[in-house]
Coordinates of C-alpha atoms in Angstrom, one line a residue:
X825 CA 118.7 67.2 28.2
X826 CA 121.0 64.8 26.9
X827 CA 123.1 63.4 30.1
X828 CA 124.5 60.2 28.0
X829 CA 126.0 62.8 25.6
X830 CA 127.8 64.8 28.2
X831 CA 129.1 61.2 29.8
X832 CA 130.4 60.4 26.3
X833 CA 132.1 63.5 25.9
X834 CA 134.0 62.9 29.2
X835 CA 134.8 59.3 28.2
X836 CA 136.1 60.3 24.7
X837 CA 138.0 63.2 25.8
X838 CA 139.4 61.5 28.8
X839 CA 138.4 63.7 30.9
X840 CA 139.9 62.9 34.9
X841 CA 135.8 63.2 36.3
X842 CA 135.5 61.7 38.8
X843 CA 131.6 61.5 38.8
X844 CA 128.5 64.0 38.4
X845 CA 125.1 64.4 39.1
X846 CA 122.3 66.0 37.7
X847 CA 118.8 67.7 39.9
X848 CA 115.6 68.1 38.5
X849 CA 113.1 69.6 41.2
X850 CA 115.2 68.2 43.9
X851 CA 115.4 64.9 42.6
X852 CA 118.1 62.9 41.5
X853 CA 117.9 62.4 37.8
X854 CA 121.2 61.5 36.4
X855 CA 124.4 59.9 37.8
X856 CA 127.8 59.3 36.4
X857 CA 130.8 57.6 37.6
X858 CA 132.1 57.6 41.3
X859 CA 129.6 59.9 43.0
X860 CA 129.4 58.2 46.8
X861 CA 132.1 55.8 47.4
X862 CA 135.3 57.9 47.9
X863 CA 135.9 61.3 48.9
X864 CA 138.2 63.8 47.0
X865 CA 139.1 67.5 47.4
X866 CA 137.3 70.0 46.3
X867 CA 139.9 72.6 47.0
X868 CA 137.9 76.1 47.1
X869 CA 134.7 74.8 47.0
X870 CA 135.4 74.4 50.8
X871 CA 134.9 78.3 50.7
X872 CA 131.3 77.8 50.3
X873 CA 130.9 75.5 53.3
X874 CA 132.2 77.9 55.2
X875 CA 129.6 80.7 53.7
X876 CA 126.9 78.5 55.3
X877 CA 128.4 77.6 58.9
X878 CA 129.3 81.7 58.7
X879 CA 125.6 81.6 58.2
X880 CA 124.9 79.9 60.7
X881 CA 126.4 82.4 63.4
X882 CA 125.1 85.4 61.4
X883 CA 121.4 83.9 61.9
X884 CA 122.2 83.9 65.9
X885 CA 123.0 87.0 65.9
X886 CA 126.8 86.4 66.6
X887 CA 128.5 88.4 63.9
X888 CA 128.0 91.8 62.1
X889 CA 128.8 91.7 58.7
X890 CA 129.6 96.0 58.7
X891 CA 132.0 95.5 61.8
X892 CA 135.9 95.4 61.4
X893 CA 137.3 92.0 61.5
X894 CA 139.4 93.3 64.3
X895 CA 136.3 93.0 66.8
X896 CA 136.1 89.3 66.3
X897 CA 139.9 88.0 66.7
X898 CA 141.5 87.2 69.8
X899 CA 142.3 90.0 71.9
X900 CA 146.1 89.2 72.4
X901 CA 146.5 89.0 69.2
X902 CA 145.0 93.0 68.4
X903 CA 146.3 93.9 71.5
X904 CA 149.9 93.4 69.9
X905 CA 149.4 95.3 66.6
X906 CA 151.1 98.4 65.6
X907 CA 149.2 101.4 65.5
X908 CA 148.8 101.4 61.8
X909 CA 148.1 98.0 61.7
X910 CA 145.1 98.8 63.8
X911 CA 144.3 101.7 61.3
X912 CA 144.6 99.3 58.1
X913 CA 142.2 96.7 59.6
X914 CA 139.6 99.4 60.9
X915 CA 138.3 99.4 57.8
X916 CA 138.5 95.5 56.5
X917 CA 134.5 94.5 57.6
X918 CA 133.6 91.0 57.7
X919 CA 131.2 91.9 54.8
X920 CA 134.6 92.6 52.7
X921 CA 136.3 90.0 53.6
X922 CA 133.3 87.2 52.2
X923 CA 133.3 89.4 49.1
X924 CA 137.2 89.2 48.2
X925 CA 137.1 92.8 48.6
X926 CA 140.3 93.6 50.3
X927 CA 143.5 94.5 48.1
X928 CA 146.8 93.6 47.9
X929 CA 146.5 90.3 49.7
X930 CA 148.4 87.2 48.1
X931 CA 146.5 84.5 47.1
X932 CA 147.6 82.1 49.8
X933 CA 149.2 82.6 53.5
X934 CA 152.5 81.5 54.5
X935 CA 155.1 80.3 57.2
X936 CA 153.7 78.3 60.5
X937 CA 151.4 81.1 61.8
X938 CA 148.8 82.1 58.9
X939 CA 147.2 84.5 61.1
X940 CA 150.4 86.8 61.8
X941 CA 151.4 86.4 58.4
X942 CA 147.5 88.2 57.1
X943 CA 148.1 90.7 60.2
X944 CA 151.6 91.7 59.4
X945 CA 151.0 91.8 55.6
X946 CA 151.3 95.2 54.4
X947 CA 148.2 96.9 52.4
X948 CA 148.8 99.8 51.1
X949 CA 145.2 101.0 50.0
X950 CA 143.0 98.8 52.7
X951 CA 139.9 101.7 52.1
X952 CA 140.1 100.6 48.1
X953 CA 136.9 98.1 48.0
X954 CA 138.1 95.6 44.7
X955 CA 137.7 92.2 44.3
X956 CA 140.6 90.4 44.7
X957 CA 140.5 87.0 44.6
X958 CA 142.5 85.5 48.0
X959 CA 142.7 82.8 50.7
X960 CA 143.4 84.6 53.6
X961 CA 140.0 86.5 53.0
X962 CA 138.5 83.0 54.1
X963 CA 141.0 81.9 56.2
X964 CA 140.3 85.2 58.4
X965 CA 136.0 84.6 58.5
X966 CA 137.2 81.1 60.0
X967 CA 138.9 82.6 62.5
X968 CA 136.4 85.1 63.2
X969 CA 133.8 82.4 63.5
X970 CA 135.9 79.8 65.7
X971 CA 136.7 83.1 67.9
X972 CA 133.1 84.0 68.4
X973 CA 131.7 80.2 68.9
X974 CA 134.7 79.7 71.9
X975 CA 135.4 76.6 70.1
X976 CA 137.0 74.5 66.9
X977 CA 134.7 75.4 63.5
X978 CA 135.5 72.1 62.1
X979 CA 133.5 70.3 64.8
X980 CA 130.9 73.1 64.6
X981 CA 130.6 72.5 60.9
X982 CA 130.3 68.6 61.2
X983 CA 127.7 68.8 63.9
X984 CA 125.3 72.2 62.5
X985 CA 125.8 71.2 59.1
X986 CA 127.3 67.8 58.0
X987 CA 124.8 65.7 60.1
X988 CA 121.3 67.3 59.4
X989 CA 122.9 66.7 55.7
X990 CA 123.5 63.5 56.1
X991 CA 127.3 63.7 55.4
X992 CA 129.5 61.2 57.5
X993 CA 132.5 61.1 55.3
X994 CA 134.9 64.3 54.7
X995 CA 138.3 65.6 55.5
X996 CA 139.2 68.9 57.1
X997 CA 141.9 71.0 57.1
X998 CA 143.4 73.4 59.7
X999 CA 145.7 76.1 59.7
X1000 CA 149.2 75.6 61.2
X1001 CA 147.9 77.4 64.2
X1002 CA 145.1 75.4 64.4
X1003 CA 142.3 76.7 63.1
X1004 CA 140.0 75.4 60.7
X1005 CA 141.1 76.4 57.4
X1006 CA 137.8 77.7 55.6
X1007 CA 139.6 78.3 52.2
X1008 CA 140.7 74.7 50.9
X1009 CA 141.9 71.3 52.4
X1010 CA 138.3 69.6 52.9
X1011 CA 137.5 66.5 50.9
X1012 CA 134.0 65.2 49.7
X1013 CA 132.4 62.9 47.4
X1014 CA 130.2 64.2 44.9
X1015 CA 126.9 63.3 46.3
X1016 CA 127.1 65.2 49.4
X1017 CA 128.4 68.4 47.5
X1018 CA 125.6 68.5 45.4
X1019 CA 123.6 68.8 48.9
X1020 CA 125.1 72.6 49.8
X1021 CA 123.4 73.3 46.1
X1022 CA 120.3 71.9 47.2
X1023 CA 120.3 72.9 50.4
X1024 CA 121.1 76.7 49.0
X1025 CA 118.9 76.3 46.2
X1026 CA 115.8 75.5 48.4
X1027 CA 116.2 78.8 50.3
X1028 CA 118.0 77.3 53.3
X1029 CA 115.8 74.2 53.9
X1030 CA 116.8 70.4 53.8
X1031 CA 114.6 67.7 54.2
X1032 CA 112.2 69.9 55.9
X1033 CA 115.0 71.2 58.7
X1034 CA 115.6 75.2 58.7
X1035 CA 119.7 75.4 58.3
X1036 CA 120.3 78.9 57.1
X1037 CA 117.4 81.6 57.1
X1038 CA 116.6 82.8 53.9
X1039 CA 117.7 86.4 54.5
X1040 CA 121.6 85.1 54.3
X1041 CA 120.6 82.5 51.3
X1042 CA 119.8 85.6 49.4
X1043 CA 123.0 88.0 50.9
X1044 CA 125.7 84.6 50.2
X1045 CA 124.3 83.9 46.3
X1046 CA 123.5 86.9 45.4
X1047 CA 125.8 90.0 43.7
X1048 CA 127.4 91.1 46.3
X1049 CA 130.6 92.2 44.8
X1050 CA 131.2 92.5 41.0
X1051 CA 134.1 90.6 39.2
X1052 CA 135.1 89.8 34.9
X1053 CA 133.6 87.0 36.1
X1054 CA 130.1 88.2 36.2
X1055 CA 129.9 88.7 40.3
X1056 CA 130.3 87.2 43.7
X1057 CA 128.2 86.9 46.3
X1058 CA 129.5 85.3 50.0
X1059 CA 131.9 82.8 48.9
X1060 CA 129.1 81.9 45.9
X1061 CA 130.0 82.5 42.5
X1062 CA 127.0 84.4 39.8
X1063 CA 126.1 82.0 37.2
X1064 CA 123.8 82.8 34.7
X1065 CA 120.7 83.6 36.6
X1066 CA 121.7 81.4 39.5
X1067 CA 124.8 80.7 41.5
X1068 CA 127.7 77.9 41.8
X1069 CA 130.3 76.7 44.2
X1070 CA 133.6 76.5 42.4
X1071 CA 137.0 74.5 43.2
X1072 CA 140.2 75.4 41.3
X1073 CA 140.3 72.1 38.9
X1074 CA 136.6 71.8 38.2
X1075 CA 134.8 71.0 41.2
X1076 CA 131.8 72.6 40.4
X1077 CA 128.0 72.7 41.7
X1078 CA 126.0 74.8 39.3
X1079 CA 122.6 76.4 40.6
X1080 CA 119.7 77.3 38.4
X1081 CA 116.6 77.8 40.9
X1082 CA 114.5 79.4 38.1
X1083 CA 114.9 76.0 36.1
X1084 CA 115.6 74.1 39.5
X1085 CA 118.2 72.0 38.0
X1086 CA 121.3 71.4 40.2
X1087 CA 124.8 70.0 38.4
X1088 CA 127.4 68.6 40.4
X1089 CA 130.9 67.2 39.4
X1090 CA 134.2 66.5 40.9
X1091 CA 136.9 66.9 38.7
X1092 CA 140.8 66.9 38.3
X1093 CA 141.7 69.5 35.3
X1094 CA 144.6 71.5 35.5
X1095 CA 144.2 72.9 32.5
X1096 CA 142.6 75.6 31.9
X1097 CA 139.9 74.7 29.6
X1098 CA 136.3 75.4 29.4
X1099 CA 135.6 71.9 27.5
X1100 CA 134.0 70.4 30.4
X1101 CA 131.6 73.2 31.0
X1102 CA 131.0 73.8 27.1
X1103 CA 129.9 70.3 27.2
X1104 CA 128.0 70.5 30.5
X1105 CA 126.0 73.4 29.0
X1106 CA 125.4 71.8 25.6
X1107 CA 123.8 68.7 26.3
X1108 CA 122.6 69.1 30.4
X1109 CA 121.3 73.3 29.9
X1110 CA 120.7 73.2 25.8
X1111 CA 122.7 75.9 24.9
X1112 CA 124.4 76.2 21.9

């Protein structure tokens, strides 16, 4: 492992990293840059945060993944769809909608009320099981969860998850309508992302406290849906023979459990380059 080489790489390439870590058997080997003293968003990898506090409620028995998302959202709300709306969402499961597996869908939602915009939008095949990559997927699970908790998922998430990790510094974002927005809009610094990776990576378990049973580890970062990516799991991305939680402009905390290496980094790249990662790879995994 060469961890100097990969900081010189993002020095000499001027690279807008804002810091990274690197795990060896759950310890902290490596550090680079601004890893604890500001917080920065980390755009989709909120998505994963919101795999575990969905977790959370799947562990206590809250939630069925095979049920229609329709069970789970507020009943004035159902009670004022059209007939065929009704029919299209029959068949959208909770299970579908942490895969991406829901056609047609935009990538984001839009006007002052997100969750009449995803009811009303039309889908023309909703039986068609393909991954297709959108917010509103997300977006909908919040809702689900806030719905079935009688309360706000933000302060759910910061109480069940946040404080047994330690975390006391973060943003949220919530939906026009309120509700927590489980797609986007939070804000971390690196350190305490690279906690959901050990956290997931160690079946669950941090610092000794049960979060997440082991059954939903498995289900969330684990093939669950395939994509040209190499596969999806609940909101976790396949890679290589582990898992990562991914943000649009390189936020990225990669998981090998087999080598038990965690890599964390917060990033700023709009351009759509795999030089970071190539480098990443090279000199933290050895591969050529």
């Amino acid at each position: 492992m060469n961890f100097e080489q990969f900081v010189r790489d993002i020095k000499e390439n001027k690279w807008a990293v804002h810091g990274a870590e690197v795990y060896e058997n759950g310890a902290l080997i490596h550090s680079y840059g601004d890893t604890k003293d500001n917080i920065y968003d980390i755009y989709s990898a909120t998505k994963s945060v919101l795999s575990i506090a969905f977790g959370i409620v799947y562990d206590r028995g809250l939630i069925d993944l095979q049920k229609s998302i329709l069970e789970y959202l507020p009943a004035e709300k159902v009670n004022a769809m059209t007939k065929q709306q009704k029919d299209t969402f029959s068949s959208i499961t909770i299970q579908r909608l942490l895969t991406m597996a829901v056609p047609d869908y935009p990538l984001r939602p839009e006007g002052d009320n997100y969750l009449d915009f995803s009811l009303s939008y039309e889908i023309h095949n909703p039986q068609k099981i393909v991954f297709n990559y959108s917010n509103i997927d997300s977006y909908l699970v919040g809702v689900a969860c806030s719905e079935v908790l009688g309360g706000d998922l933000g302060t759910f998430i910061v109480k069940e998850i946040f404080e047994p990790l330690g975390i006391e510094r973060y943003e949220l974002g919530y939906s026009p309508e309120g509700y927590f927005y489980g797609a986007s809009k939070m804000k971390l610094c690196v350190h305490d992302l690279s906690k959901f990776g050990l956290l997931m990576s160690n079946g669950g378990v941090y610092n000794g406290k049960r979060i997440l049973s082991e059954e939903y580890v498995s289900l969330a970062t684990s093939i669950q849906q395939m994509n040209r990516e190499g596969g999806y799991g609940f909101y976790f991305w396949k890679y290589r023979d582990g898992f990562s939680i991914n943000g649009k402009w390189k936020q990225k905390c990669y998981c090998l459990p087999k080598q038990k290496l965690i890599i964390t980094y917060l990033s700023h790249i709009e351009e759509d380059s795999h030089d970071l990662i190539d480098s990443m790879e090279k000199n933290i995994l050895g591969i050529l």
